[in-house]
């Protein structure tokens, strides 16, 4: 996988698989993958519903599932996520100095990309059709769950 676009597509595909699993479990369809030097360290998905958690978004679940890693690993990793990160997830990426985040889509939600870029993070938005469709379905079929997820009243 030497073509960066194909590599991004592959790893984003892992995040999309996680998002679909989360949706099928009755949760929010957002997934993530953490990759270091072409090796998948972990995948995760939004598990707020499944774990009755206030903070288990796709990105935070993915980073939690990676376990304790040296700071140097995070600083050379890429976080793939199906949806543009919220401030909590962006803050986690900033804390661990993850230098690049690949975003599946930001049409449905976008709050932190300028913050990330201001702190030197490379944010690449793919505008992936599957990611867009997952969020459109979420907003149509489970809007109250979505508002809860982003800390808003329906």
Short mmCIF file of N, CA and C in Angstrom, two decimals:
data_model
loop_
_atom_site.label_atom_id
_atom_site.label_comp_id
_atom_site.label_asym_id
_atom_site.label_seq_id
_atom_site.Cartn_x
_atom_site.Cartn_y
_atom_site.Cartn_z
N UNK A 1 0.84 -1.19 0.00
CA UNK A 1 0.00 0.00 0.00
C UNK A 1 0.88 1.25 0.00
N UNK A 2 1.42 1.57 -1.13
CA UNK A 2 2.29 2.73 -1.20
C UNK A 2 1.56 4.00 -1.60
N UNK A 3 0.40 3.87 -2.24
CA UNK A 3 -0.38 5.03 -2.64
C UNK A 3 -1.11 5.58 -1.41
N UNK A 4 -0.77 6.81 -0.98
CA UNK A 4 -1.38 7.35 0.25
C UNK A 4 -2.91 7.39 0.21
N UNK A 5 -3.49 7.72 -0.94
CA UNK A 5 -4.96 7.78 -1.03
C UNK A 5 -5.57 6.40 -0.82
N UNK A 6 -4.95 5.38 -1.38
CA UNK A 6 -5.46 4.01 -1.20
C UNK A 6 -5.26 3.55 0.23
N UNK A 7 -4.16 3.94 0.84
CA UNK A 7 -3.91 3.60 2.23
C UNK A 7 -4.96 4.25 3.12
N UNK A 8 -5.23 5.53 2.90
CA UNK A 8 -6.26 6.22 3.68
C UNK A 8 -7.61 5.56 3.49
N UNK A 9 -7.93 5.19 2.27
CA UNK A 9 -9.20 4.54 1.98
C UNK A 9 -9.32 3.22 2.75
N UNK A 10 -8.25 2.46 2.77
CA UNK A 10 -8.25 1.18 3.49
C UNK A 10 -8.49 1.37 4.99
N UNK A 11 -7.70 2.25 5.61
CA UNK A 11 -7.82 2.44 7.05
C UNK A 11 -9.14 3.12 7.43
N UNK A 12 -9.62 4.04 6.59
CA UNK A 12 -10.93 4.62 6.84
C UNK A 12 -12.00 3.53 6.73
N UNK A 13 -11.79 2.57 5.85
CA UNK A 13 -12.72 1.44 5.73
C UNK A 13 -12.85 0.66 7.03
N UNK A 14 -11.76 0.53 7.77
CA UNK A 14 -11.83 -0.14 9.08
C UNK A 14 -12.69 0.66 10.05
N UNK A 15 -12.56 1.99 9.99
CA UNK A 15 -13.38 2.86 10.85
C UNK A 15 -14.86 2.74 10.45
N UNK A 16 -15.12 2.67 9.16
CA UNK A 16 -16.50 2.53 8.68
C UNK A 16 -17.09 1.20 9.16
N UNK A 17 -16.31 0.14 9.13
CA UNK A 17 -16.79 -1.16 9.64
C UNK A 17 -17.20 -1.02 11.11
N UNK A 18 -16.40 -0.32 11.89
CA UNK A 18 -16.72 -0.11 13.30
C UNK A 18 -18.00 0.71 13.47
N UNK A 19 -18.15 1.74 12.62
CA UNK A 19 -19.36 2.57 12.68
C UNK A 19 -20.60 1.73 12.40
N UNK A 20 -20.50 0.84 11.43
CA UNK A 20 -21.64 -0.02 11.08
C UNK A 20 -21.96 -0.98 12.23
N UNK A 21 -20.94 -1.52 12.85
CA UNK A 21 -21.16 -2.40 14.01
C UNK A 21 -21.88 -1.62 15.12
N UNK A 22 -21.41 -0.40 15.37
CA UNK A 22 -22.06 0.43 16.39
C UNK A 22 -23.51 0.69 16.09
N UNK A 23 -23.81 0.99 14.83
CA UNK A 23 -25.20 1.20 14.42
C UNK A 23 -26.02 -0.06 14.66
N UNK A 24 -25.48 -1.21 14.24
CA UNK A 24 -26.19 -2.48 14.39
C UNK A 24 -26.43 -2.83 15.86
N UNK A 25 -25.57 -2.33 16.74
CA UNK A 25 -25.72 -2.56 18.18
C UNK A 25 -26.72 -1.60 18.82
N UNK A 26 -27.26 -0.66 18.02
CA UNK A 26 -28.23 0.30 18.54
C UNK A 26 -27.61 1.62 18.96
N UNK A 27 -26.34 1.80 18.62
CA UNK A 27 -25.63 3.01 19.02
C UNK A 27 -25.47 4.03 17.90
N UNK A 28 -24.52 4.91 18.10
CA UNK A 28 -24.21 5.99 17.17
C UNK A 28 -23.17 5.48 16.17
N UNK A 29 -23.40 5.64 14.87
CA UNK A 29 -22.51 5.05 13.86
C UNK A 29 -21.26 5.87 13.57
N UNK A 30 -20.36 5.90 14.53
CA UNK A 30 -19.09 6.58 14.35
C UNK A 30 -17.99 5.61 14.75
N UNK A 31 -17.03 5.44 13.84
CA UNK A 31 -15.93 4.52 14.10
C UNK A 31 -14.59 5.19 13.90
N UNK A 32 -13.55 4.54 14.40
CA UNK A 32 -12.20 5.09 14.31
C UNK A 32 -11.18 3.96 14.24
N UNK A 33 -10.01 4.31 13.72
CA UNK A 33 -8.86 3.40 13.69
C UNK A 33 -7.61 4.22 13.99
N UNK A 34 -6.72 3.67 14.78
CA UNK A 34 -5.45 4.31 15.10
C UNK A 34 -4.35 3.48 14.44
N UNK A 35 -3.53 4.16 13.62
CA UNK A 35 -2.54 3.46 12.79
C UNK A 35 -1.17 4.08 13.02
N UNK A 36 -0.17 3.21 13.20
CA UNK A 36 1.22 3.65 13.41
C UNK A 36 2.11 2.90 12.41
N UNK A 37 2.78 3.65 11.56
CA UNK A 37 3.68 3.06 10.56
C UNK A 37 3.01 1.95 9.76
N UNK A 38 1.75 2.18 9.37
CA UNK A 38 1.03 1.21 8.55
C UNK A 38 0.45 0.04 9.32
N UNK A 39 0.62 0.01 10.62
CA UNK A 39 0.09 -1.07 11.46
C UNK A 39 -1.08 -0.55 12.27
N UNK A 40 -2.17 -1.29 12.25
CA UNK A 40 -3.36 -0.92 13.02
C UNK A 40 -3.10 -1.23 14.50
N UNK A 41 -3.12 -0.19 15.30
CA UNK A 41 -2.95 -0.36 16.75
C UNK A 41 -4.26 -0.72 17.42
N UNK A 42 -5.34 -0.12 16.92
CA UNK A 42 -6.65 -0.41 17.50
C UNK A 42 -7.73 0.15 16.59
N UNK A 43 -8.93 -0.35 16.80
CA UNK A 43 -10.13 0.21 16.19
C UNK A 43 -11.12 0.42 17.32
N UNK A 44 -12.07 1.30 17.08
CA UNK A 44 -13.08 1.55 18.10
C UNK A 44 -14.32 2.15 17.48
N UNK A 45 -15.34 2.24 18.29
CA UNK A 45 -16.60 2.81 17.81
C UNK A 45 -17.29 3.51 18.97
N UNK A 46 -18.20 4.37 18.63
CA UNK A 46 -18.99 5.04 19.64
C UNK A 46 -19.75 3.95 20.41
N UNK A 47 -19.52 3.89 21.71
CA UNK A 47 -20.15 2.88 22.57
C UNK A 47 -20.90 3.52 23.73
N UNK A 48 -21.33 4.76 23.55
CA UNK A 48 -22.03 5.43 24.65
C UNK A 48 -23.27 4.65 25.06
N UNK A 49 -24.06 4.22 24.10
CA UNK A 49 -25.28 3.47 24.41
C UNK A 49 -24.93 2.10 24.97
N UNK A 50 -24.05 1.40 24.27
CA UNK A 50 -23.71 0.03 24.64
C UNK A 50 -23.08 -0.07 26.03
N UNK A 51 -22.29 0.94 26.43
CA UNK A 51 -21.59 0.89 27.71
C UNK A 51 -22.19 1.84 28.74
N UNK A 52 -23.29 2.49 28.38
CA UNK A 52 -23.92 3.49 29.26
C UNK A 52 -22.86 4.50 29.72
N UNK A 53 -22.11 5.01 28.72
CA UNK A 53 -20.97 5.89 28.98
C UNK A 53 -21.25 7.31 28.51
N UNK A 54 -20.70 8.26 29.20
CA UNK A 54 -20.82 9.66 28.80
C UNK A 54 -19.74 10.07 27.80
N UNK A 55 -18.63 9.31 27.74
CA UNK A 55 -17.48 9.77 26.95
C UNK A 55 -16.94 8.77 25.93
N UNK A 56 -17.58 7.67 25.73
CA UNK A 56 -17.03 6.65 24.84
C UNK A 56 -17.44 6.92 23.39
N UNK A 57 -16.88 8.00 22.83
CA UNK A 57 -17.07 8.30 21.41
C UNK A 57 -16.16 7.37 20.59
N UNK A 58 -16.30 7.39 19.28
CA UNK A 58 -15.50 6.52 18.43
C UNK A 58 -14.01 6.69 18.62
N UNK A 59 -13.58 7.94 18.65
CA UNK A 59 -12.15 8.21 18.77
C UNK A 59 -11.62 7.87 20.16
N UNK A 60 -12.37 8.23 21.21
CA UNK A 60 -11.90 7.93 22.56
C UNK A 60 -11.92 6.43 22.83
N UNK A 61 -12.89 5.72 22.28
CA UNK A 61 -12.94 4.27 22.41
C UNK A 61 -11.73 3.65 21.72
N UNK A 62 -11.42 4.12 20.55
CA UNK A 62 -10.28 3.61 19.78
C UNK A 62 -8.97 3.82 20.55
N UNK A 63 -8.78 5.02 21.07
CA UNK A 63 -7.55 5.32 21.80
C UNK A 63 -7.49 4.52 23.10
N UNK A 64 -8.61 4.37 23.77
CA UNK A 64 -8.67 3.56 24.98
C UNK A 64 -8.30 2.11 24.67
N UNK A 65 -8.80 1.60 23.58
CA UNK A 65 -8.54 0.20 23.21
C UNK A 65 -7.10 -0.03 22.77
N UNK A 66 -6.40 1.03 22.39
CA UNK A 66 -4.98 0.89 22.05
C UNK A 66 -4.15 0.59 23.30
N UNK A 67 -4.67 0.95 24.45
CA UNK A 67 -3.95 0.70 25.69
C UNK A 67 -2.89 1.76 25.93
N UNK A 68 -2.08 1.51 26.90
CA UNK A 68 -1.02 2.45 27.25
C UNK A 68 0.12 2.30 26.25
N UNK A 69 0.40 3.40 25.57
CA UNK A 69 1.46 3.41 24.57
C UNK A 69 2.45 4.52 24.89
N UNK A 70 3.70 4.36 24.47
CA UNK A 70 4.65 5.47 24.65
C UNK A 70 4.19 6.69 23.86
N UNK A 71 4.50 7.87 24.38
CA UNK A 71 4.13 9.11 23.70
C UNK A 71 4.67 9.15 22.29
N UNK A 72 5.85 8.58 22.08
CA UNK A 72 6.47 8.59 20.75
C UNK A 72 5.63 7.85 19.71
N UNK A 73 4.86 6.86 20.14
CA UNK A 73 4.00 6.12 19.20
C UNK A 73 2.84 7.00 18.75
N UNK A 74 2.19 7.64 19.71
CA UNK A 74 1.08 8.53 19.36
C UNK A 74 1.56 9.64 18.42
N UNK A 75 2.74 10.15 18.67
CA UNK A 75 3.26 11.29 17.91
C UNK A 75 3.62 10.94 16.47
N UNK A 76 3.55 9.65 16.14
CA UNK A 76 3.81 9.21 14.76
C UNK A 76 2.64 8.39 14.22
N UNK A 77 1.46 8.58 14.79
CA UNK A 77 0.29 7.81 14.40
C UNK A 77 -0.70 8.66 13.62
N UNK A 78 -1.63 8.00 12.98
CA UNK A 78 -2.72 8.65 12.26
C UNK A 78 -4.02 8.12 12.85
N UNK A 79 -4.94 9.03 13.13
CA UNK A 79 -6.27 8.66 13.63
C UNK A 79 -7.26 8.81 12.48
N UNK A 80 -7.91 7.74 12.14
CA UNK A 80 -8.95 7.73 11.10
C UNK A 80 -10.29 7.73 11.80
N UNK A 81 -11.19 8.60 11.39
CA UNK A 81 -12.50 8.68 12.02
C UNK A 81 -13.57 8.96 10.97
N UNK A 82 -14.72 8.37 11.15
CA UNK A 82 -15.78 8.51 10.15
C UNK A 82 -16.43 9.88 10.16
N UNK A 83 -16.31 10.60 11.29
CA UNK A 83 -16.94 11.91 11.42
C UNK A 83 -15.95 12.89 12.06
N UNK A 84 -16.02 14.12 11.67
CA UNK A 84 -15.15 15.15 12.23
C UNK A 84 -15.25 15.13 13.76
N UNK A 85 -14.12 15.15 14.45
CA UNK A 85 -14.13 15.00 15.90
C UNK A 85 -14.82 16.15 16.65
N UNK A 86 -15.47 15.80 17.75
CA UNK A 86 -15.98 16.80 18.67
C UNK A 86 -14.81 17.37 19.47
N UNK A 87 -15.06 18.34 20.32
CA UNK A 87 -13.98 18.92 21.11
C UNK A 87 -13.34 17.90 22.06
N UNK A 88 -14.13 17.00 22.62
CA UNK A 88 -13.58 16.00 23.53
C UNK A 88 -12.60 15.09 22.80
N UNK A 89 -12.99 14.63 21.64
CA UNK A 89 -12.12 13.73 20.87
C UNK A 89 -10.92 14.47 20.30
N UNK A 90 -11.14 15.70 19.88
CA UNK A 90 -10.02 16.52 19.40
C UNK A 90 -9.04 16.77 20.55
N UNK A 91 -9.56 17.02 21.74
CA UNK A 91 -8.71 17.24 22.90
C UNK A 91 -7.86 16.02 23.22
N UNK A 92 -8.45 14.85 23.09
CA UNK A 92 -7.69 13.62 23.33
C UNK A 92 -6.57 13.48 22.30
N UNK A 93 -6.87 13.76 21.04
CA UNK A 93 -5.85 13.70 20.00
C UNK A 93 -4.75 14.74 20.25
N UNK A 94 -5.14 15.92 20.71
CA UNK A 94 -4.15 16.96 21.01
C UNK A 94 -3.29 16.56 22.21
N UNK A 95 -3.90 15.99 23.24
CA UNK A 95 -3.17 15.57 24.42
C UNK A 95 -2.05 14.61 24.05
N UNK A 96 -2.34 13.67 23.16
CA UNK A 96 -1.36 12.67 22.77
C UNK A 96 -0.55 13.07 21.54
N UNK A 97 -0.78 14.29 21.08
CA UNK A 97 -0.03 14.87 19.96
C UNK A 97 -0.07 14.00 18.71
N UNK A 98 -1.25 13.48 18.41
CA UNK A 98 -1.44 12.73 17.17
C UNK A 98 -1.35 13.74 16.03
N UNK A 99 -0.42 13.57 15.10
CA UNK A 99 -0.14 14.63 14.13
C UNK A 99 -1.09 14.71 12.94
N UNK A 100 -1.84 13.64 12.69
CA UNK A 100 -2.72 13.65 11.50
C UNK A 100 -4.02 12.93 11.83
N UNK A 101 -5.13 13.54 11.38
CA UNK A 101 -6.44 12.92 11.52
C UNK A 101 -7.09 12.92 10.14
N UNK A 102 -7.54 11.75 9.73
CA UNK A 102 -8.26 11.60 8.47
C UNK A 102 -9.73 11.46 8.82
N UNK A 103 -10.54 12.37 8.27
CA UNK A 103 -11.96 12.47 8.60
C UNK A 103 -12.79 11.97 7.42
N UNK A 104 -13.72 11.06 7.71
CA UNK A 104 -14.59 10.53 6.66
C UNK A 104 -15.54 11.57 6.11
N UNK A 105 -16.14 12.35 6.99
CA UNK A 105 -17.04 13.41 6.54
C UNK A 105 -17.21 14.46 7.63
N UNK A 106 -17.50 15.69 7.18
CA UNK A 106 -17.73 16.78 8.12
C UNK A 106 -18.96 17.61 7.74
N UNK A 107 -19.81 17.06 6.89
CA UNK A 107 -21.04 17.77 6.52
C UNK A 107 -22.04 17.78 7.67
N UNK A 108 -22.14 16.64 8.37
CA UNK A 108 -23.13 16.48 9.44
C UNK A 108 -22.73 17.20 10.71
N UNK A 109 -21.43 17.30 10.94
CA UNK A 109 -20.94 17.83 12.21
C UNK A 109 -19.50 18.27 12.02
N UNK A 110 -19.19 19.45 12.52
CA UNK A 110 -17.81 19.94 12.48
C UNK A 110 -17.67 21.05 13.50
N UNK A 111 -16.82 20.83 14.51
CA UNK A 111 -16.58 21.87 15.50
C UNK A 111 -15.10 22.11 15.79
N UNK A 112 -14.26 21.12 15.53
CA UNK A 112 -12.90 21.20 16.07
C UNK A 112 -11.78 21.28 15.05
N UNK A 113 -12.11 21.26 13.77
CA UNK A 113 -11.04 21.19 12.78
C UNK A 113 -10.10 22.39 12.83
N UNK A 114 -10.62 23.58 13.02
CA UNK A 114 -9.74 24.75 13.09
C UNK A 114 -8.87 24.68 14.35
N UNK A 115 -9.43 24.23 15.46
CA UNK A 115 -8.65 24.05 16.68
C UNK A 115 -7.50 23.08 16.45
N UNK A 116 -7.79 21.97 15.84
CA UNK A 116 -6.76 20.97 15.55
C UNK A 116 -5.67 21.56 14.67
N UNK A 117 -6.09 22.23 13.60
CA UNK A 117 -5.11 22.82 12.68
C UNK A 117 -4.27 23.90 13.37
N UNK A 118 -4.90 24.69 14.23
CA UNK A 118 -4.16 25.72 14.98
C UNK A 118 -3.06 25.12 15.84
N UNK A 119 -3.23 23.87 16.23
CA UNK A 119 -2.24 23.17 17.05
C UNK A 119 -1.33 22.27 16.20
N UNK A 120 -1.32 22.48 14.89
CA UNK A 120 -0.39 21.78 14.02
C UNK A 120 -0.82 20.42 13.53
N UNK A 121 -2.07 20.03 13.81
CA UNK A 121 -2.55 18.73 13.34
C UNK A 121 -2.96 18.85 11.88
N UNK A 122 -2.53 17.91 11.08
CA UNK A 122 -2.97 17.84 9.69
C UNK A 122 -4.33 17.14 9.68
N UNK A 123 -5.35 17.83 9.23
CA UNK A 123 -6.70 17.28 9.16
C UNK A 123 -7.07 17.14 7.68
N UNK A 124 -7.29 15.91 7.26
CA UNK A 124 -7.66 15.64 5.87
C UNK A 124 -9.08 15.10 5.84
N UNK A 125 -9.97 15.82 5.17
CA UNK A 125 -11.37 15.42 5.06
C UNK A 125 -11.56 14.71 3.72
N UNK A 126 -11.99 13.46 3.78
CA UNK A 126 -12.15 12.63 2.59
C UNK A 126 -13.51 12.84 1.92
N UNK A 127 -14.54 13.21 2.69
CA UNK A 127 -15.92 13.33 2.21
C UNK A 127 -16.39 12.00 1.59
N UNK A 128 -16.29 10.96 2.38
CA UNK A 128 -16.63 9.61 1.96
C UNK A 128 -18.16 9.40 1.95
N UNK A 129 -18.67 8.87 0.87
CA UNK A 129 -20.12 8.69 0.69
C UNK A 129 -20.72 7.77 1.76
N UNK A 130 -20.03 6.70 2.14
CA UNK A 130 -20.55 5.79 3.17
C UNK A 130 -20.68 6.50 4.51
N UNK A 131 -19.71 7.32 4.84
CA UNK A 131 -19.75 8.06 6.10
C UNK A 131 -20.92 9.04 6.10
N UNK A 132 -21.11 9.72 4.98
CA UNK A 132 -22.22 10.65 4.85
C UNK A 132 -23.54 9.91 5.02
N UNK A 133 -23.69 8.77 4.37
CA UNK A 133 -24.94 8.00 4.45
C UNK A 133 -25.22 7.51 5.86
N UNK A 134 -24.17 7.06 6.57
CA UNK A 134 -24.37 6.61 7.94
C UNK A 134 -24.92 7.73 8.82
N UNK A 135 -24.36 8.91 8.67
CA UNK A 135 -24.83 10.03 9.50
C UNK A 135 -26.20 10.53 9.06
N UNK A 136 -26.48 10.52 7.77
CA UNK A 136 -27.82 10.90 7.32
C UNK A 136 -28.86 9.95 7.91
N UNK A 137 -28.54 8.67 7.94
CA UNK A 137 -29.47 7.70 8.53
C UNK A 137 -29.62 7.94 10.03
N UNK A 138 -28.51 8.23 10.69
CA UNK A 138 -28.54 8.52 12.12
C UNK A 138 -29.46 9.70 12.41
N UNK A 139 -29.27 10.79 11.68
CA UNK A 139 -30.06 12.00 11.90
C UNK A 139 -31.54 11.78 11.59
N UNK A 140 -31.83 10.91 10.62
CA UNK A 140 -33.22 10.65 10.26
C UNK A 140 -33.91 9.69 11.22
N UNK A 141 -33.19 8.67 11.69
CA UNK A 141 -33.81 7.60 12.46
C UNK A 141 -33.61 7.69 13.97
N UNK A 142 -32.53 8.33 14.42
CA UNK A 142 -32.24 8.40 15.86
C UNK A 142 -31.78 9.80 16.25
N UNK A 143 -32.55 10.83 15.88
CA UNK A 143 -32.08 12.19 16.15
C UNK A 143 -31.88 12.49 17.63
N UNK A 144 -32.74 11.98 18.50
CA UNK A 144 -32.60 12.29 19.93
C UNK A 144 -31.31 11.68 20.48
N UNK A 145 -30.95 10.51 20.01
CA UNK A 145 -29.70 9.88 20.43
C UNK A 145 -28.50 10.69 19.95
N UNK A 146 -28.60 11.24 18.75
CA UNK A 146 -27.52 12.08 18.22
C UNK A 146 -27.35 13.34 19.06
N UNK A 147 -28.45 14.01 19.38
CA UNK A 147 -28.34 15.22 20.18
C UNK A 147 -27.74 14.92 21.56
N UNK A 148 -28.15 13.81 22.15
CA UNK A 148 -27.56 13.40 23.43
C UNK A 148 -26.06 13.21 23.27
N UNK A 149 -25.64 12.59 22.17
CA UNK A 149 -24.24 12.29 21.93
C UNK A 149 -23.38 13.54 21.85
N UNK A 150 -23.92 14.60 21.31
CA UNK A 150 -23.14 15.84 21.16
C UNK A 150 -23.46 16.86 22.25
N UNK A 151 -24.20 16.43 23.26
CA UNK A 151 -24.45 17.28 24.42
C UNK A 151 -25.45 18.39 24.18
N UNK A 152 -26.42 18.13 23.34
CA UNK A 152 -27.46 19.13 23.07
C UNK A 152 -28.83 18.56 23.40
N UNK A 153 -29.77 19.44 23.66
CA UNK A 153 -31.16 19.02 23.85
C UNK A 153 -31.82 18.91 22.48
N UNK A 154 -32.66 17.91 22.34
CA UNK A 154 -33.34 17.68 21.05
C UNK A 154 -34.36 18.77 20.76
#
